[in-house]
Short mmCIF file of C-alpha atoms and ligand atoms in Angstrom, two decimals:
data_model
loop_
_atom_site.label_atom_id
_atom_site.label_comp_id
_atom_site.label_asym_id
_atom_site.label_seq_id
_atom_site.Cartn_x
_atom_site.Cartn_y
_atom_site.Cartn_z
CA MET V 6 -67.31 -107.55 65.29
CA VAL V 7 -68.56 -110.92 64.89
CA THR V 8 -66.98 -113.89 66.72
CA THR V 9 -63.94 -115.68 65.65
CA SER V 10 -64.62 -118.61 68.24
CA LYS V 11 -64.09 -122.09 67.26
CA HIS V 12 -66.49 -123.19 69.69
CA PRO V 13 -70.05 -124.22 68.54
CA GLN V 14 -71.53 -122.95 71.71
CA THR V 15 -70.35 -119.50 70.84
CA GLN V 16 -70.74 -119.70 67.07
CA ALA V 17 -74.50 -120.61 67.37
CA LEU V 18 -74.90 -117.30 69.12
CA HIS V 19 -72.59 -114.88 67.54
CA SER V 20 -71.36 -116.07 64.22
CA GLY V 21 -72.38 -113.90 60.93
CA PHE V 22 -74.34 -111.28 62.97
CA ARG V 23 -73.55 -108.61 65.73
CA ALA V 24 -76.43 -106.25 65.36
CA ASP V 25 -78.75 -104.89 62.62
CA PRO V 26 -76.94 -101.88 60.92
CA ALA V 27 -80.34 -100.29 60.39
CA THR V 28 -81.76 -100.44 63.81
CA GLY V 29 -79.19 -101.88 66.21
CA ALA V 30 -81.63 -104.94 67.01
CA VAL V 31 -79.56 -107.89 68.50
CA ALA V 32 -81.88 -110.48 67.46
CA VAL V 33 -81.45 -111.31 63.93
CA PRO V 34 -84.53 -109.39 62.17
CA ILE V 35 -86.77 -111.19 59.80
CA TYR V 36 -86.25 -109.45 56.44
CA GLN V 37 -89.73 -110.56 55.20
CA THR V 38 -89.05 -109.14 51.72
CA THR V 39 -89.12 -110.66 48.32
CA SER V 40 -86.86 -108.12 46.66
CA PHE V 41 -84.26 -105.49 47.37
CA ASP V 42 -83.56 -102.10 46.16
CA LEU V 43 -80.93 -102.34 43.40
CA GLU V 44 -80.04 -98.61 43.63
CA SER V 45 -78.19 -97.57 40.47
CA THR V 46 -78.17 -99.37 37.27
CA GLN V 47 -74.30 -99.77 37.48
CA ASN V 48 -74.83 -101.56 40.91
CA ALA V 49 -77.48 -103.75 39.48
CA VAL V 50 -75.11 -104.72 36.40
CA GLU V 51 -72.30 -105.58 39.11
CA LEU V 52 -74.89 -107.69 41.35
CA PHE V 53 -76.33 -109.73 38.52
CA GLY V 54 -72.71 -110.11 37.09
CA LEU V 55 -71.41 -111.55 40.21
CA GLN V 56 -68.62 -108.81 40.34
CA LYS V 57 -70.04 -108.54 43.78
CA LEU V 58 -72.28 -110.45 45.96
CA GLY V 59 -75.41 -108.88 47.35
CA ASN V 60 -79.28 -109.13 47.82
CA ILE V 61 -81.27 -109.18 44.81
CA TYR V 62 -84.46 -111.47 45.39
CA THR V 63 -85.19 -113.71 48.20
CA ARG V 64 -85.26 -116.81 46.22
CA VAL V 65 -81.42 -116.64 45.73
CA MET V 66 -80.40 -114.72 48.88
CA ASN V 67 -82.01 -112.98 52.01
CA PRO V 68 -80.04 -111.30 55.02
CA THR V 69 -82.04 -113.37 57.63
CA THR V 70 -81.10 -116.58 55.74
CA ASP V 71 -77.76 -115.45 55.25
CA VAL V 72 -76.89 -115.30 59.07
CA LEU V 73 -78.33 -118.92 59.47
CA GLU V 74 -75.95 -119.87 56.57
CA GLN V 75 -72.98 -118.13 58.01
CA ARG V 76 -73.58 -119.77 61.53
CA LEU V 77 -73.93 -123.30 60.12
CA ALA V 78 -71.00 -122.77 58.03
CA ALA V 79 -68.87 -121.69 61.00
CA ILE V 80 -70.11 -124.47 63.25
CA GLU V 81 -69.40 -127.17 60.59
CA GLY V 82 -66.07 -125.82 59.74
CA GLY V 83 -66.98 -125.12 56.09
CA VAL V 84 -66.57 -121.97 53.89
CA ALA V 85 -70.11 -121.39 53.02
CA ALA V 86 -73.69 -122.77 53.26
CA LEU V 87 -76.95 -122.54 51.38
CA ALA V 88 -80.35 -122.96 53.45
CA VAL V 89 -83.10 -124.46 51.19
CA ALA V 90 -86.89 -125.36 51.86
CA SER V 91 -86.33 -128.95 53.27
CA GLY V 92 -83.87 -131.60 53.94
CA GLN V 93 -85.04 -133.20 50.71
CA ALA V 94 -84.21 -129.89 48.76
CA ALA V 95 -80.71 -129.99 50.02
CA ILE V 96 -80.09 -133.62 48.92
CA THR V 97 -81.59 -133.03 45.68
CA THR V 98 -79.57 -129.72 45.17
CA SER V 99 -76.37 -131.13 46.48
CA ILE V 100 -76.45 -133.73 43.69
CA THR V 101 -77.98 -131.89 40.75
CA THR V 102 -75.46 -129.13 41.26
CA ILE V 103 -72.77 -131.51 39.79
CA ALA V 104 -74.61 -134.36 38.19
CA GLN V 105 -76.82 -134.43 35.12
CA SER V 106 -78.53 -136.96 32.90
CA GLY V 107 -76.32 -139.80 32.06
CA ASP V 108 -74.22 -139.30 35.14
CA ASN V 109 -74.36 -141.52 38.33
CA ILE V 110 -73.65 -141.27 42.00
CA VAL V 111 -72.75 -144.08 44.39
CA SER V 112 -74.67 -144.09 47.71
CA GLY V 113 -74.72 -146.34 50.86
CA THR V 114 -77.90 -148.39 51.21
CA ASP V 115 -78.62 -147.38 54.89
CA LEU V 116 -80.87 -144.21 53.94
CA TYR V 117 -83.82 -142.39 55.23
CA GLY V 118 -86.75 -143.64 53.06
CA GLY V 119 -87.53 -140.28 51.46
CA THR V 120 -83.95 -140.38 50.17
CA TRP V 121 -84.14 -143.79 49.03
CA ASN V 122 -87.27 -142.90 46.91
CA LEU V 123 -85.56 -139.87 45.58
CA PHE V 124 -82.52 -141.95 44.52
CA ALA V 125 -84.20 -145.00 43.35
CA HIS V 126 -87.21 -143.27 41.49
CA THR V 127 -86.92 -139.34 41.02
CA LEU V 128 -83.33 -139.14 40.24
CA LYS V 129 -83.44 -142.29 38.06
CA ALA V 130 -86.24 -140.75 36.12
CA MET V 131 -83.98 -137.44 35.61
CA GLY V 132 -81.36 -139.82 34.08
CA ILE V 133 -79.12 -139.75 37.08
CA ASP V 134 -78.43 -143.35 38.17
CA VAL V 135 -77.87 -144.10 41.69
CA ARG V 136 -75.71 -147.21 42.49
CA PHE V 137 -76.48 -148.61 46.04
CA VAL V 138 -73.74 -150.22 47.80
CA ASP V 139 -73.27 -151.74 51.29
CA PRO V 140 -71.63 -149.06 53.34
CA SER V 141 -70.06 -151.67 55.57
CA ASP V 142 -67.67 -152.31 52.78
CA PRO V 143 -66.04 -148.79 51.87
CA GLU V 144 -64.31 -150.53 48.85
CA ALA V 145 -67.59 -151.20 47.30
CA PHE V 146 -67.86 -147.52 46.46
CA ARG V 147 -64.59 -147.73 44.48
CA ARG V 148 -65.95 -150.91 42.51
CA ALA V 149 -69.31 -149.00 41.72
CA ALA V 150 -67.58 -145.95 40.36
CA ASP V 151 -66.70 -145.00 36.86
CA SER V 152 -65.96 -141.80 34.83
CA ARG V 153 -69.30 -140.58 35.21
CA THR V 154 -69.57 -140.88 38.87
CA ARG V 155 -70.17 -137.23 40.34
CA ALA V 156 -70.38 -138.02 44.04
CA PHE V 157 -70.32 -140.45 46.76
CA PHE V 158 -73.21 -140.23 49.31
CA GLY V 159 -73.87 -141.57 52.82
CA GLU V 160 -75.77 -140.94 56.04
CA THR V 161 -73.70 -140.34 59.19
CA LEU V 162 -76.11 -142.11 61.69
CA PRO V 163 -78.97 -143.99 59.65
CA ASN V 164 -81.72 -145.45 61.29
CA PRO V 165 -82.81 -148.15 62.09
CA LYS V 166 -79.21 -149.74 62.15
CA LEU V 167 -77.60 -146.63 63.82
CA ILE V 168 -74.18 -147.80 62.71
CA PRO V 169 -72.13 -144.71 61.60
CA PHE V 170 -71.14 -144.48 58.05
CA PRO V 171 -67.43 -144.90 57.28
CA ILE V 172 -66.83 -141.19 56.43
CA GLN V 173 -63.01 -141.27 56.36
CA GLU V 174 -62.74 -144.56 54.58
CA VAL V 175 -65.07 -143.46 51.68
CA ALA V 176 -63.77 -140.04 51.55
CA LEU V 177 -59.98 -141.37 51.03
CA ILE V 178 -61.30 -143.48 48.06
CA GLY V 179 -63.10 -140.30 46.68
CA GLU V 180 -59.84 -138.45 47.05
CA GLU V 181 -58.17 -140.92 44.93
CA LEU V 182 -60.58 -141.07 42.33
CA GLY V 183 -61.57 -137.34 42.19
CA ILE V 184 -65.16 -137.91 43.68
CA PRO V 185 -66.45 -135.75 46.61
CA LEU V 186 -68.18 -137.32 49.43
CA ILE V 187 -71.57 -135.92 50.38
CA VAL V 188 -72.66 -136.77 53.99
CA ASP V 189 -76.14 -136.30 55.31
CA ASN V 190 -75.52 -135.52 59.04
CA THR V 191 -79.06 -134.93 59.99
CA ALA V 192 -79.19 -137.33 63.04
CA ALA V 193 -75.73 -136.25 64.33
CA PRO V 194 -75.14 -132.36 64.33
CA LEU V 195 -72.12 -131.32 66.48
CA ILE V 196 -71.65 -134.84 67.72
CA CYS V 197 -70.15 -135.87 64.47
CA ARG V 198 -68.04 -133.26 62.30
CA PRO V 199 -67.80 -134.86 59.00
CA PHE V 200 -65.40 -132.46 57.50
CA ASP V 201 -62.81 -133.61 60.19
CA HIS V 202 -62.91 -137.08 58.47
CA GLY V 203 -62.60 -135.70 54.95
CA ALA V 204 -66.08 -135.45 53.70
CA HIS V 205 -66.54 -132.67 51.18
CA VAL V 206 -70.10 -131.62 51.46
CA VAL V 207 -72.52 -132.06 54.49
CA VAL V 208 -76.36 -131.67 53.98
CA TYR V 209 -78.93 -131.39 56.81
CA SER V 210 -82.56 -131.67 57.16
CA ALA V 211 -82.80 -128.65 59.55
CA THR V 212 -86.09 -129.87 60.43
CA LYS V 213 -84.75 -132.06 62.85
CA TYR V 214 -82.18 -131.19 65.48
CA ILE V 215 -81.05 -127.71 64.10
CA GLY V 216 -84.77 -126.47 64.47
CA GLY V 217 -85.50 -128.73 67.26
CA HIS V 218 -88.89 -127.53 68.00
CA GLY V 219 -90.73 -129.45 65.46
CA ASN V 220 -92.44 -126.18 63.80
CA SER V 221 -90.59 -125.73 60.41
CA ILE V 222 -89.39 -127.86 57.45
CA GLY V 223 -85.91 -126.77 56.23
CA GLY V 224 -82.66 -128.04 54.80
CA VAL V 225 -79.03 -126.85 54.43
CA ILE V 226 -75.96 -127.59 52.42
CA VAL V 227 -72.57 -126.90 53.81
CA ASP V 228 -69.46 -126.64 51.48
CA SER V 229 -66.17 -127.63 53.03
CA GLY V 230 -64.28 -125.71 50.30
CA GLN V 231 -61.64 -128.80 50.28
CA PHE V 232 -62.72 -130.36 47.06
CA ASP V 233 -60.48 -129.38 44.24
CA TRP V 234 -63.04 -129.00 41.36
CA GLU V 235 -60.43 -127.63 38.87
CA LYS V 236 -58.18 -130.33 39.33
CA HIS V 237 -61.02 -132.82 38.25
CA ALA V 238 -62.10 -130.57 35.43
CA GLU V 239 -63.14 -133.46 33.11
CA ARG V 240 -65.53 -135.00 35.76
CA PHE V 241 -67.10 -131.79 36.71
CA PRO V 242 -67.96 -129.88 33.61
CA ALA V 243 -70.77 -128.06 35.43
CA LEU V 244 -68.12 -126.18 37.39
CA ASN V 245 -65.41 -125.95 34.87
CA GLN V 246 -67.05 -125.30 31.37
CA PRO V 247 -69.17 -122.18 30.51
CA ASP V 248 -72.29 -122.63 32.08
CA PRO V 249 -75.25 -121.84 29.55
CA SER V 250 -77.68 -121.25 32.53
CA TYR V 251 -75.43 -118.17 33.71
CA HIS V 252 -74.50 -116.57 30.55
CA GLY V 253 -71.43 -118.58 30.06
CA ALA V 254 -70.05 -118.34 33.65
CA VAL V 255 -67.22 -120.62 34.50
CA TRP V 256 -67.82 -121.14 38.30
CA THR V 257 -64.22 -122.05 39.16
CA GLU V 258 -63.09 -118.81 37.48
CA VAL V 259 -65.97 -116.76 38.87
CA VAL V 260 -64.89 -117.56 42.50
CA LYS V 261 -61.07 -116.66 42.00
CA THR V 262 -61.55 -113.66 43.94
CA LEU V 263 -64.31 -114.98 46.38
CA GLY V 264 -62.78 -118.18 47.95
CA PRO V 265 -63.34 -121.85 47.29
CA ILE V 266 -67.11 -121.65 46.98
CA ALA V 267 -67.81 -122.72 43.20
CA TYR V 268 -69.94 -125.55 44.25
CA ILE V 269 -72.10 -123.58 46.67
CA LEU V 270 -72.26 -120.60 44.40
CA ARG V 271 -73.52 -122.74 41.42
CA ALA V 272 -76.07 -124.34 43.93
CA ARG V 273 -77.43 -120.95 44.79
CA CYS V 274 -77.02 -119.11 41.56
CA CYS V 275 -78.49 -121.83 39.27
CA VAL V 276 -79.88 -124.85 40.82
CA VAL V 277 -82.17 -123.04 43.61
CA ARG V 278 -82.56 -120.08 41.21
CA ASP V 279 -84.27 -122.29 38.80
CA THR V 280 -85.83 -124.97 40.91
CA GLY V 281 -87.19 -122.44 43.48
CA ALA V 282 -86.68 -124.54 46.49
CA CYS V 283 -85.50 -121.72 48.83
CA MET V 284 -85.97 -121.17 52.60
CA SER V 285 -88.51 -118.50 53.71
CA PRO V 286 -86.90 -115.79 55.97
CA PHE V 287 -89.40 -116.68 58.67
CA ASN V 288 -88.26 -120.21 58.67
CA ALA V 289 -84.65 -119.03 58.70
CA PHE V 290 -85.49 -117.01 61.79
CA LEU V 291 -86.97 -120.08 63.56
CA PHE V 292 -84.00 -122.09 62.66
CA LEU V 293 -81.69 -119.53 64.02
CA GLN V 294 -83.71 -119.78 67.38
CA GLY V 295 -83.18 -123.40 67.40
CA LEU V 296 -79.53 -123.34 66.44
CA GLU V 297 -78.71 -121.09 69.48
CA THR V 298 -79.58 -124.00 71.93
CA LEU V 299 -78.37 -126.72 69.79
CA PRO V 300 -75.32 -127.53 71.61
CA LEU V 301 -77.23 -127.76 74.90
CA ARG V 302 -79.92 -129.87 73.41
CA MET V 303 -77.79 -132.31 71.81
CA ARG V 304 -75.99 -132.96 75.09
CA GLU V 305 -79.35 -133.61 76.78
CA HIS V 306 -80.62 -135.94 73.87
CA CYS V 307 -77.41 -137.91 74.08
CA LEU V 308 -77.54 -138.13 77.88
CA ASN V 309 -81.13 -139.26 77.92
CA ALA V 310 -80.91 -141.60 75.16
CA ASP V 311 -77.92 -143.42 76.69
CA ALA V 312 -79.96 -143.72 79.88
CA VAL V 313 -83.06 -145.03 77.77
CA ALA V 314 -80.88 -147.52 76.13
CA ARG V 315 -79.71 -148.81 79.40
CA PHE V 316 -83.32 -148.97 80.71
CA LEU V 317 -84.56 -151.01 77.70
CA ALA V 318 -81.65 -153.38 77.75
CA ASP V 319 -82.82 -154.58 81.14
CA HIS V 320 -86.51 -154.84 80.39
CA PRO V 321 -88.05 -158.37 80.00
CA SER V 322 -90.18 -157.36 77.05
CA VAL V 323 -87.22 -155.95 75.01
CA THR V 324 -85.30 -158.70 73.13
CA ARG V 325 -82.89 -156.10 71.44
CA VAL V 326 -81.74 -152.44 71.86
CA ILE V 327 -80.18 -150.65 68.82
CA HIS V 328 -78.12 -147.68 70.04
CA PRO V 329 -74.36 -147.07 69.65
CA SER V 330 -73.94 -147.23 73.55
CA GLN V 331 -75.03 -150.87 73.34
CA PHE V 332 -72.75 -151.87 70.38
CA SER V 333 -69.57 -154.02 70.50
CA GLY V 334 -66.85 -154.92 67.92
CA ASP V 335 -66.72 -153.14 64.71
CA ALA V 336 -70.00 -151.05 65.05
CA ARG V 337 -68.59 -149.95 68.49
CA GLN V 338 -65.37 -149.03 67.13
CA ARG V 339 -67.17 -147.00 64.30
CA ALA V 340 -69.24 -145.17 66.84
CA THR V 341 -66.26 -144.38 68.93
CA LYS V 342 -64.48 -143.07 65.83
CA TYR V 343 -67.41 -141.00 64.30
CA LEU V 344 -69.44 -139.98 67.37
CA PRO V 345 -66.92 -138.30 69.72
CA GLY V 346 -69.68 -135.84 70.88
CA GLY V 347 -72.22 -138.49 72.14
CA ASN V 348 -74.23 -141.59 70.89
CA GLY V 349 -77.09 -139.39 69.43
CA GLY V 350 -80.69 -139.24 70.59
CA LEU V 351 -82.24 -142.16 68.40
CA VAL V 352 -82.82 -145.55 70.07
CA GLY V 353 -84.55 -148.55 68.48
CA PHE V 354 -85.73 -151.62 70.18
CA GLU V 355 -87.31 -154.82 69.25
CA LEU V 356 -90.36 -156.26 71.20
CA ALA V 357 -90.68 -160.03 71.57
CA GLY V 358 -94.40 -159.76 70.92
CA GLY V 359 -93.95 -158.58 67.32
CA ILE V 360 -96.36 -156.50 65.42
CA ASP V 361 -99.14 -156.69 68.22
CA ALA V 362 -96.79 -155.65 70.95
CA GLY V 363 -95.42 -152.91 68.87
CA MET V 364 -98.86 -151.34 68.04
CA ALA V 365 -100.08 -151.86 71.71
CA PHE V 366 -96.86 -149.97 72.94
CA ILE V 367 -97.56 -147.22 70.80
CA ASP V 368 -101.25 -146.82 71.77
CA ARG V 369 -100.32 -146.92 75.52
CA LEU V 370 -97.81 -144.04 75.46
CA LYS V 371 -98.94 -140.74 77.35
CA LEU V 372 -95.95 -138.57 77.27
CA LEU V 373 -94.11 -139.56 74.11
CA HIS V 374 -95.59 -138.40 70.93
CA HIS V 375 -96.59 -140.80 68.07
CA VAL V 376 -95.18 -138.95 65.07
CA ALA V 377 -93.23 -139.69 62.02
CA ASN V 378 -90.36 -137.17 63.07
CA ILE V 379 -86.98 -137.18 64.77
CA GLY V 380 -84.94 -134.48 66.40
CA ASP V 381 -87.69 -132.76 68.37
CA ALA V 382 -87.10 -131.30 71.94
CA ARG V 383 -89.99 -133.65 72.84
CA SER V 384 -89.75 -137.57 72.86
CA LEU V 385 -91.16 -139.19 69.85
CA ALA V 386 -92.08 -142.82 68.98
CA ILE V 387 -93.07 -144.72 65.95
CA HIS V 388 -93.83 -148.14 64.96
CA PRO V 389 -92.26 -148.37 61.52
CA ALA V 390 -93.95 -151.73 60.45
CA SER V 391 -97.52 -150.27 60.91
CA THR V 392 -96.66 -146.78 59.57
CA THR V 393 -93.63 -145.74 57.68
CA HIS V 394 -92.74 -149.13 56.21
CA GLN V 395 -96.41 -150.44 56.08
CA GLN V 396 -96.37 -150.50 52.19
CA LEU V 397 -93.24 -152.53 51.68
CA SER V 398 -93.45 -156.17 51.33
CA ALA V 399 -92.64 -158.37 54.53
CA GLU V 400 -89.25 -159.19 52.89
CA ASN V 401 -88.34 -155.49 52.08
CA ARG V 402 -89.34 -154.38 55.71
CA GLN V 403 -87.11 -157.12 57.14
CA ALA V 404 -84.20 -155.95 54.76
CA ALA V 405 -84.88 -152.38 55.97
CA GLY V 406 -84.74 -153.31 59.48
CA ALA V 407 -88.29 -152.55 60.21
CA THR V 408 -89.07 -155.95 61.76
CA PRO V 409 -92.58 -156.58 63.28
CA GLY V 410 -91.69 -155.67 66.75
CA TYR V 411 -89.13 -152.83 66.02
CA VAL V 412 -90.02 -149.34 67.56
CA ARG V 413 -87.98 -146.16 67.05
CA LEU V 414 -87.60 -143.70 69.65
CA SER V 415 -86.32 -140.05 69.12
CA VAL V 416 -85.44 -139.42 72.78
CA GLY V 417 -86.20 -135.69 73.91
CA ILE V 418 -84.99 -133.55 76.55
CA GLU V 419 -87.54 -134.05 79.11
CA HIS V 420 -86.55 -134.98 82.55
CA PHE V 421 -85.30 -138.80 82.19
CA ASP V 422 -87.44 -140.11 85.17
CA ASP V 423 -90.57 -138.80 83.15
CA ILE V 424 -89.51 -140.47 79.94
CA LYS V 425 -88.77 -143.83 81.67
CA ALA V 426 -92.01 -143.73 83.67
CA ASP V 427 -94.03 -143.48 80.31
CA LEU V 428 -91.71 -146.19 78.82
CA ALA V 429 -92.21 -148.39 81.66
CA GLN V 430 -96.06 -148.14 81.80
CA ALA V 431 -96.31 -148.75 78.12
CA LEU V 432 -94.13 -151.74 78.26
CA ASP V 433 -95.70 -153.14 81.40
CA GLY V 434 -97.20 -156.61 80.61
CA LEU V 435 -96.03 -156.71 76.98
CA ASP V 436 -94.13 -159.76 77.86
CA GLN V 437 -97.64 -161.47 77.99
CA VAL V 438 -98.12 -160.32 74.31
CA ALA V 439 -94.90 -162.06 73.62
CA GLU V 440 -96.30 -165.25 74.78
CA ALA V 441 -99.51 -164.99 72.97
CA ALA V 442 -97.63 -163.91 69.64
N1 LIG N 9 -82.46 -136.85 55.70
C1 LIG N 9 -82.68 -137.52 56.96
C2 LIG N 9 -81.63 -138.56 57.73
C3 LIG N 9 -83.95 -137.54 57.54
O1 LIG N 9 -84.22 -138.18 58.55
C4 LIG N 9 -85.02 -136.82 56.66
C5 LIG N 9 -86.28 -136.53 57.26
O2 LIG N 9 -86.95 -137.49 58.12
C6 LIG N 9 -84.52 -136.20 55.67
C7 LIG N 9 -83.40 -136.10 55.09
C8 LIG N 9 -85.66 -135.03 54.89
O3 LIG N 9 -85.81 -133.93 55.47
P1 LIG N 9 -87.09 -133.19 55.40
O4 LIG N 9 -88.21 -133.75 55.91
O5 LIG N 9 -86.64 -131.83 56.00
O6 LIG N 9 -87.29 -132.89 53.87
#
């Protein structure tokens, strides 16, 4: 029997799978197959008609991926999950499952750049309007919403600001208006549990901490099962009216015997079926490996990042450290409320010497990798003004927080003394650059 434990350390190892029924294998096998034997025609009719759920074709469902989905749903406290090709695919799918041309969503402005592009350009071109609001003012979500608003969206721990999103405040407004809150929890798995604060859907780039080893791109959507889609039938025709893309199925009716999974079932059986952004079974296997040690790694990421923030705060070349452990006032209160499991592994800091100091710092690093990623077991660094934010105007760079001397670290799980030594040698003498700048 699989575990009923509520502890993520146990769920990450045992939820959803005990042993392979065919061979007894204890490690989850990689079912590297496109298709599954449908057996009798009667069986096929029942599977395609959703009278029972089962494997048909890996674009829609696969046993290896299914274990990953079950484990992530258990850890997050949701009812079901859907693994997809990337974090971007997860975000796109989470919205297009309930929104179509003419609809809108309201999103906080503090977003990963790729998500910003998706919202400002690609969804817009598809006719889905994204209204951006300042997440420090939760009431702005209410003001921006109307009868065509299909979701609120925010990132738990957005960089560079690293000020947690007001999940509970926005979720409560959503409850009043009948609008679900989708939260991107990529930077804060386990340390924040968005469903505990009323979020309705959680998305991840599994590429980051869940995978943890920098080897696979993937994404996940987790459904809390807590949003009442039927109660707000007018707002959500995609789930409450006959769906022409699935021979007239009404998703809230289809799931009457399956549990509150209308949203995630439509995401799987229509959106990912049609757009094709599925996860490969091999990547699902790698994410399962990563997930097994996620609780241990998150603990170490958080401990090391707290220590790095303290070290940087005392360094003469550093004018500002951006990390929840260093916050005061409202930002500190938000961090205490939303990050009970630790402050996360991302640390930003500002070098007095501006762009020259930022680039010199990166070029001097010997242990930390210079990459545009986060959440790897290894420590990573990037200087946004010369890389990810290079194409933006100086004004937009400033607004995004990518100031000339700003450096972002994704603190890994190496021994802290080695991380500190590398940072110290790279920072050595950069206060001179400050004088020259
Ligand atoms: N969400 C956040 C917060 C991210 O940081 C990223 C990638 O950096 C993504 C989504 C996109 O994920 P992926 O690269 O897996 O598509």
